[in-house]
PDB file of C-alpha atoms in Angstrom:
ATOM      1  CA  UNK A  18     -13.373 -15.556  -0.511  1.00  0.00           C
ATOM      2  CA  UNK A  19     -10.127 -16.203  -2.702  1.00  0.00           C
ATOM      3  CA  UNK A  20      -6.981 -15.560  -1.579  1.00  0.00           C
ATOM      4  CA  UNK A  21      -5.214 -13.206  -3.993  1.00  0.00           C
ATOM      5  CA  UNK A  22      -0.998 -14.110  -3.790  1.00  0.00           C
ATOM      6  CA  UNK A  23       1.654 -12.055  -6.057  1.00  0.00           C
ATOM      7  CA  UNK A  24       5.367 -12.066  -6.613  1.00  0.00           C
ATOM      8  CA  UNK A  25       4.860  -8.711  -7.934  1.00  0.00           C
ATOM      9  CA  UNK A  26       4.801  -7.746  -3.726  1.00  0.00           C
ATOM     10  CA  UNK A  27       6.484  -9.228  -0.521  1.00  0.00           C
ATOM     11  CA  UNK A  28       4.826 -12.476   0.476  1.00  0.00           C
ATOM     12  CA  UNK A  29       3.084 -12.609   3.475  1.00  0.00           C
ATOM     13  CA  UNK A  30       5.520 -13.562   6.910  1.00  0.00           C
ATOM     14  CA  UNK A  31       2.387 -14.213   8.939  1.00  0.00           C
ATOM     15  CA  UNK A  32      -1.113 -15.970   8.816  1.00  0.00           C
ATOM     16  CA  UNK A  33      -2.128 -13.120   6.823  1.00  0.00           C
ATOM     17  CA  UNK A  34      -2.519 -13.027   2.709  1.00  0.00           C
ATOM     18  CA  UNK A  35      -1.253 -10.480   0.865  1.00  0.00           C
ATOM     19  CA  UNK A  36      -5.257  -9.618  -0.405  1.00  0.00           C
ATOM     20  CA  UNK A  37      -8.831 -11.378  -0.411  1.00  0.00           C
ATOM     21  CA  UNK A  38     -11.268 -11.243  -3.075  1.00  0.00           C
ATOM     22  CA  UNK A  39     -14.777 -11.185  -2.057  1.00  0.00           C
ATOM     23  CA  UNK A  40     -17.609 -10.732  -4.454  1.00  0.00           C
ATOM     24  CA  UNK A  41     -16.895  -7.308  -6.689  1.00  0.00           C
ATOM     25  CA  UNK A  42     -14.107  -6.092  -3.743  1.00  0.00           C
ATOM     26  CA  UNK A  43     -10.571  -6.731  -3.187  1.00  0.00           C
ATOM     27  CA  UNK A  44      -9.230  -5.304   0.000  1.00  0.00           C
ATOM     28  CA  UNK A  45      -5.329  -5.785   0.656  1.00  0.00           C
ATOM     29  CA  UNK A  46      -3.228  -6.250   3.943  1.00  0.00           C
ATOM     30  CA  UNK A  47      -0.937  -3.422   4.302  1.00  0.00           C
ATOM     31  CA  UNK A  48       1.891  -3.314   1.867  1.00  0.00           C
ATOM     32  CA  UNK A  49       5.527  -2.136   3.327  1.00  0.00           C
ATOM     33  CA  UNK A  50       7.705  -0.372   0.961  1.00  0.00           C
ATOM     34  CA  UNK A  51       9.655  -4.137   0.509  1.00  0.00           C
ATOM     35  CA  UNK A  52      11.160  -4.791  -2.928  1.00  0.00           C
ATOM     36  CA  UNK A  53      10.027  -8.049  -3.819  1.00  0.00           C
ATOM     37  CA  UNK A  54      12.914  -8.484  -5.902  1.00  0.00           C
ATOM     38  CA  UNK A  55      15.549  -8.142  -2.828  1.00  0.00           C
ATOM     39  CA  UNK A  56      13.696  -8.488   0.283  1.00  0.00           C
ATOM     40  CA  UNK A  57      14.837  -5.157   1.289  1.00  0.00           C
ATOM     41  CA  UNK A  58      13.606  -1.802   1.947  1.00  0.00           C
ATOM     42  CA  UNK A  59      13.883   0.296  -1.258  1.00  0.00           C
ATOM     43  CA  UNK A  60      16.614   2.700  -0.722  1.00  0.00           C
ATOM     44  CA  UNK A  61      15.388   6.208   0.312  1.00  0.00           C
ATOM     45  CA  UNK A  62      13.497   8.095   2.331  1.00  0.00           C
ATOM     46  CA  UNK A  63       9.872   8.443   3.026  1.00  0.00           C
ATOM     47  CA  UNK A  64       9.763   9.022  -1.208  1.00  0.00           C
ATOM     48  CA  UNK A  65      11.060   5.984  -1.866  1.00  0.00           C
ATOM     49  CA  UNK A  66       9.541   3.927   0.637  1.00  0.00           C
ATOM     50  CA  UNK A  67       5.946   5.650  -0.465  1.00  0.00           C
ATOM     51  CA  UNK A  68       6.842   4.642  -4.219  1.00  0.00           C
ATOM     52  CA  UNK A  69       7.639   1.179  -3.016  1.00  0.00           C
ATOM     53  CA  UNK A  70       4.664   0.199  -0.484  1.00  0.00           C
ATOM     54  CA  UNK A  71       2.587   1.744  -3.508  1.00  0.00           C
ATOM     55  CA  UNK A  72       3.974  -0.408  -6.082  1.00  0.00           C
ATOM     56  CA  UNK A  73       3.107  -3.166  -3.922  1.00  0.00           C
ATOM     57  CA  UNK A  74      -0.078  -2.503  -3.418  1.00  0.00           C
ATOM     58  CA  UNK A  75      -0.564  -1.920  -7.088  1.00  0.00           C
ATOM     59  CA  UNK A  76       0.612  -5.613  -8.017  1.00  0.00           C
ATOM     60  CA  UNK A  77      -1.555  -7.197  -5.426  1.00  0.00           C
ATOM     61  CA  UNK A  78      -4.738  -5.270  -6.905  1.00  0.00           C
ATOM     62  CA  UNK A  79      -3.915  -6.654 -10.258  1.00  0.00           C
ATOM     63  CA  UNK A  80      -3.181  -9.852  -9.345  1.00  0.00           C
ATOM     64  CA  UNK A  81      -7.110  -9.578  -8.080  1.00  0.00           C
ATOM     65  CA  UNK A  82      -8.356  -8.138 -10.995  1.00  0.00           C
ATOM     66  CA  UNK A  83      -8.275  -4.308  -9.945  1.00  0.00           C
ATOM     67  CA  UNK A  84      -6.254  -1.385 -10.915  1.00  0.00           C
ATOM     68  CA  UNK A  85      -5.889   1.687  -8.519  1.00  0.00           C
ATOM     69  CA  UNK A  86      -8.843   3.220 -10.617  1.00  0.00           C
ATOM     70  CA  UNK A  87     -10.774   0.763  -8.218  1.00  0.00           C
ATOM     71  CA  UNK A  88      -9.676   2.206  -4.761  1.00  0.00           C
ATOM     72  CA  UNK A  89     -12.259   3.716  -2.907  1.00  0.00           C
ATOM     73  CA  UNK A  90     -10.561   3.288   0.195  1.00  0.00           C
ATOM     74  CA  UNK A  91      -7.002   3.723   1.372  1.00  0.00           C
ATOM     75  CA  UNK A  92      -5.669   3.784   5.116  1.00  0.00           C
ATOM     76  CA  UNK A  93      -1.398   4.956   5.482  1.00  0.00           C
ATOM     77  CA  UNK A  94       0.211   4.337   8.088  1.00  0.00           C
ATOM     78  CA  UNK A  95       3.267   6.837   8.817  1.00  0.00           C
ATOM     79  CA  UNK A  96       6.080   6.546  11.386  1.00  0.00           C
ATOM     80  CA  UNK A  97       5.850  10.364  11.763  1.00  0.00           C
ATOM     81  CA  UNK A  98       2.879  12.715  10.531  1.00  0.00           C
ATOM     82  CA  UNK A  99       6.361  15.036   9.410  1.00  0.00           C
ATOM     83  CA  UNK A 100       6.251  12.302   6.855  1.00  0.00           C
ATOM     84  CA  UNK A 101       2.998  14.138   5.601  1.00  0.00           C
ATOM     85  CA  UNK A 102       3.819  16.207   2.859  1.00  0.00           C
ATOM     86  CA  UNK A 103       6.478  14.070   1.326  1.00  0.00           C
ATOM     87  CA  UNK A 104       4.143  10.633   1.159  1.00  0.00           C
ATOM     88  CA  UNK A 105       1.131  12.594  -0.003  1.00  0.00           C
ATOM     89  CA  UNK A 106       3.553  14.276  -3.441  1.00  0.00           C
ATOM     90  CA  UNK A 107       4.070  10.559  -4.200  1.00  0.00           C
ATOM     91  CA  UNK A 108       0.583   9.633  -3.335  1.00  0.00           C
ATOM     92  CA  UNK A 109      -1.030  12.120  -5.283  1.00  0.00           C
ATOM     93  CA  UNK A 110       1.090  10.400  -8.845  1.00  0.00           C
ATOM     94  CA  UNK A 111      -0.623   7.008  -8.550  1.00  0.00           C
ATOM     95  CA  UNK A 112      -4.162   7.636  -8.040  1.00  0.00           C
ATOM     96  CA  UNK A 113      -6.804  10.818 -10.017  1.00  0.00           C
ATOM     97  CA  UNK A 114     -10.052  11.955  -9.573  1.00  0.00           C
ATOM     98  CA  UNK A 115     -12.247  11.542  -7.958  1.00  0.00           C
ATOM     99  CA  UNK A 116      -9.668  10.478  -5.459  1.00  0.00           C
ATOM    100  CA  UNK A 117     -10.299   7.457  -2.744  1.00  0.00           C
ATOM    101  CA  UNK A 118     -11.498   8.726   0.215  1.00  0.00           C
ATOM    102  CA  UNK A 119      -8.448   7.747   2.290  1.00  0.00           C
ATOM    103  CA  UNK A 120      -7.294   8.322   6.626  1.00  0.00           C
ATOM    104  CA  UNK A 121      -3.745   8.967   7.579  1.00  0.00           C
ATOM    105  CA  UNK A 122      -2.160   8.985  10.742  1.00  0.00           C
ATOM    106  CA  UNK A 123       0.963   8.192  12.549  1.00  0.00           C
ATOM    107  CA  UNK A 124       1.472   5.088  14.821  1.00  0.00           C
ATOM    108  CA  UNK A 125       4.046   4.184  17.242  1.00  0.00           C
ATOM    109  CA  UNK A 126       6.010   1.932  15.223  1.00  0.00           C
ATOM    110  CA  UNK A 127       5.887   0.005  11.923  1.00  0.00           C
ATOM    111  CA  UNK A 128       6.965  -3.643  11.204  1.00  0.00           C
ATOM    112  CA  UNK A 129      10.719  -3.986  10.680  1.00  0.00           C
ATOM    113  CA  UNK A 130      10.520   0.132  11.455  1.00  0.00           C
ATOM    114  CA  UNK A 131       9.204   1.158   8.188  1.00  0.00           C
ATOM    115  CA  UNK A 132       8.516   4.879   7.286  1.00  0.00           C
ATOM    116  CA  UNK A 133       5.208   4.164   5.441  1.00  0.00           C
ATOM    117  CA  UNK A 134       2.465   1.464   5.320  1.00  0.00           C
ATOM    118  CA  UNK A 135      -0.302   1.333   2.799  1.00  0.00           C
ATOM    119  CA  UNK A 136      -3.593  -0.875   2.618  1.00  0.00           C
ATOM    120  CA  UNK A 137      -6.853  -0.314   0.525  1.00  0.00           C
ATOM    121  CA  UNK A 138     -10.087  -1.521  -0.539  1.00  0.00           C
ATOM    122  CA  UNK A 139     -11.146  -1.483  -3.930  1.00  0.00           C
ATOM    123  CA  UNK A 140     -14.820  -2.580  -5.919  1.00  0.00           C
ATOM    124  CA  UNK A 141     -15.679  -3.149  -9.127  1.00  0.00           C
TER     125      UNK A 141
END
């Protein structure tokens, strides 16, 4: 296993890194819609915060030598399933066919009471 670590996404505030490589796969911890950059939410609503957690995911993949063309597997969290429709238009602009096969559902509550939360496995 090798421990994949990025600026490119928030570092990891627990005894959790931000992705492992194993072998041909890379699977990531959940990425929150942080801005690296500021430590802060990006401004927005569910949109925004999709774009964000997305980006993050993105630079953690590529720091493990993936792209999103890898993802065969993504999980979202959502802080409301209302948040549907709007994460899934932002969703749909960062990956293409065939599409990863992917589970979304709603949970109680999100660290720091985030809107969206976004993890995936991906194989070479």
């Amino acid at each position: 296993m090798k421990k994949i670590e990025t600026k490119g996404a928030p570092a990891a505030i627990g005894p959790y890194s931000q992705g492992i490589a194993s072998a041909n796969m890379v699977f990531t911890s959940g990425q929150l819609p942080i801005d690296p950059s500021t430590g802060e939410f990006a401004e927005g609503g569910i949109k925004e915060q999709t774009m964000q957690s997305l980006k993050n995911l993105k630079a953690v993949l590529e720091e493990g030598g993936m792209t999103l063309s890898n993802v065969v597997k993504t999980t979202v969290f959502l802080s409301s399933m209302d948040d549907f429709a709007s994460m899934n238009e932002v969703y749909s602009q960062f990956f293409s066919e065939p599409f990863p096969a992917r589970s979304a559902f709603a949970v109680k509550t999100l660290p720091k009471n985030a809107l969206v939360e976004i993890e995936c496995v991906a194989v070479k």
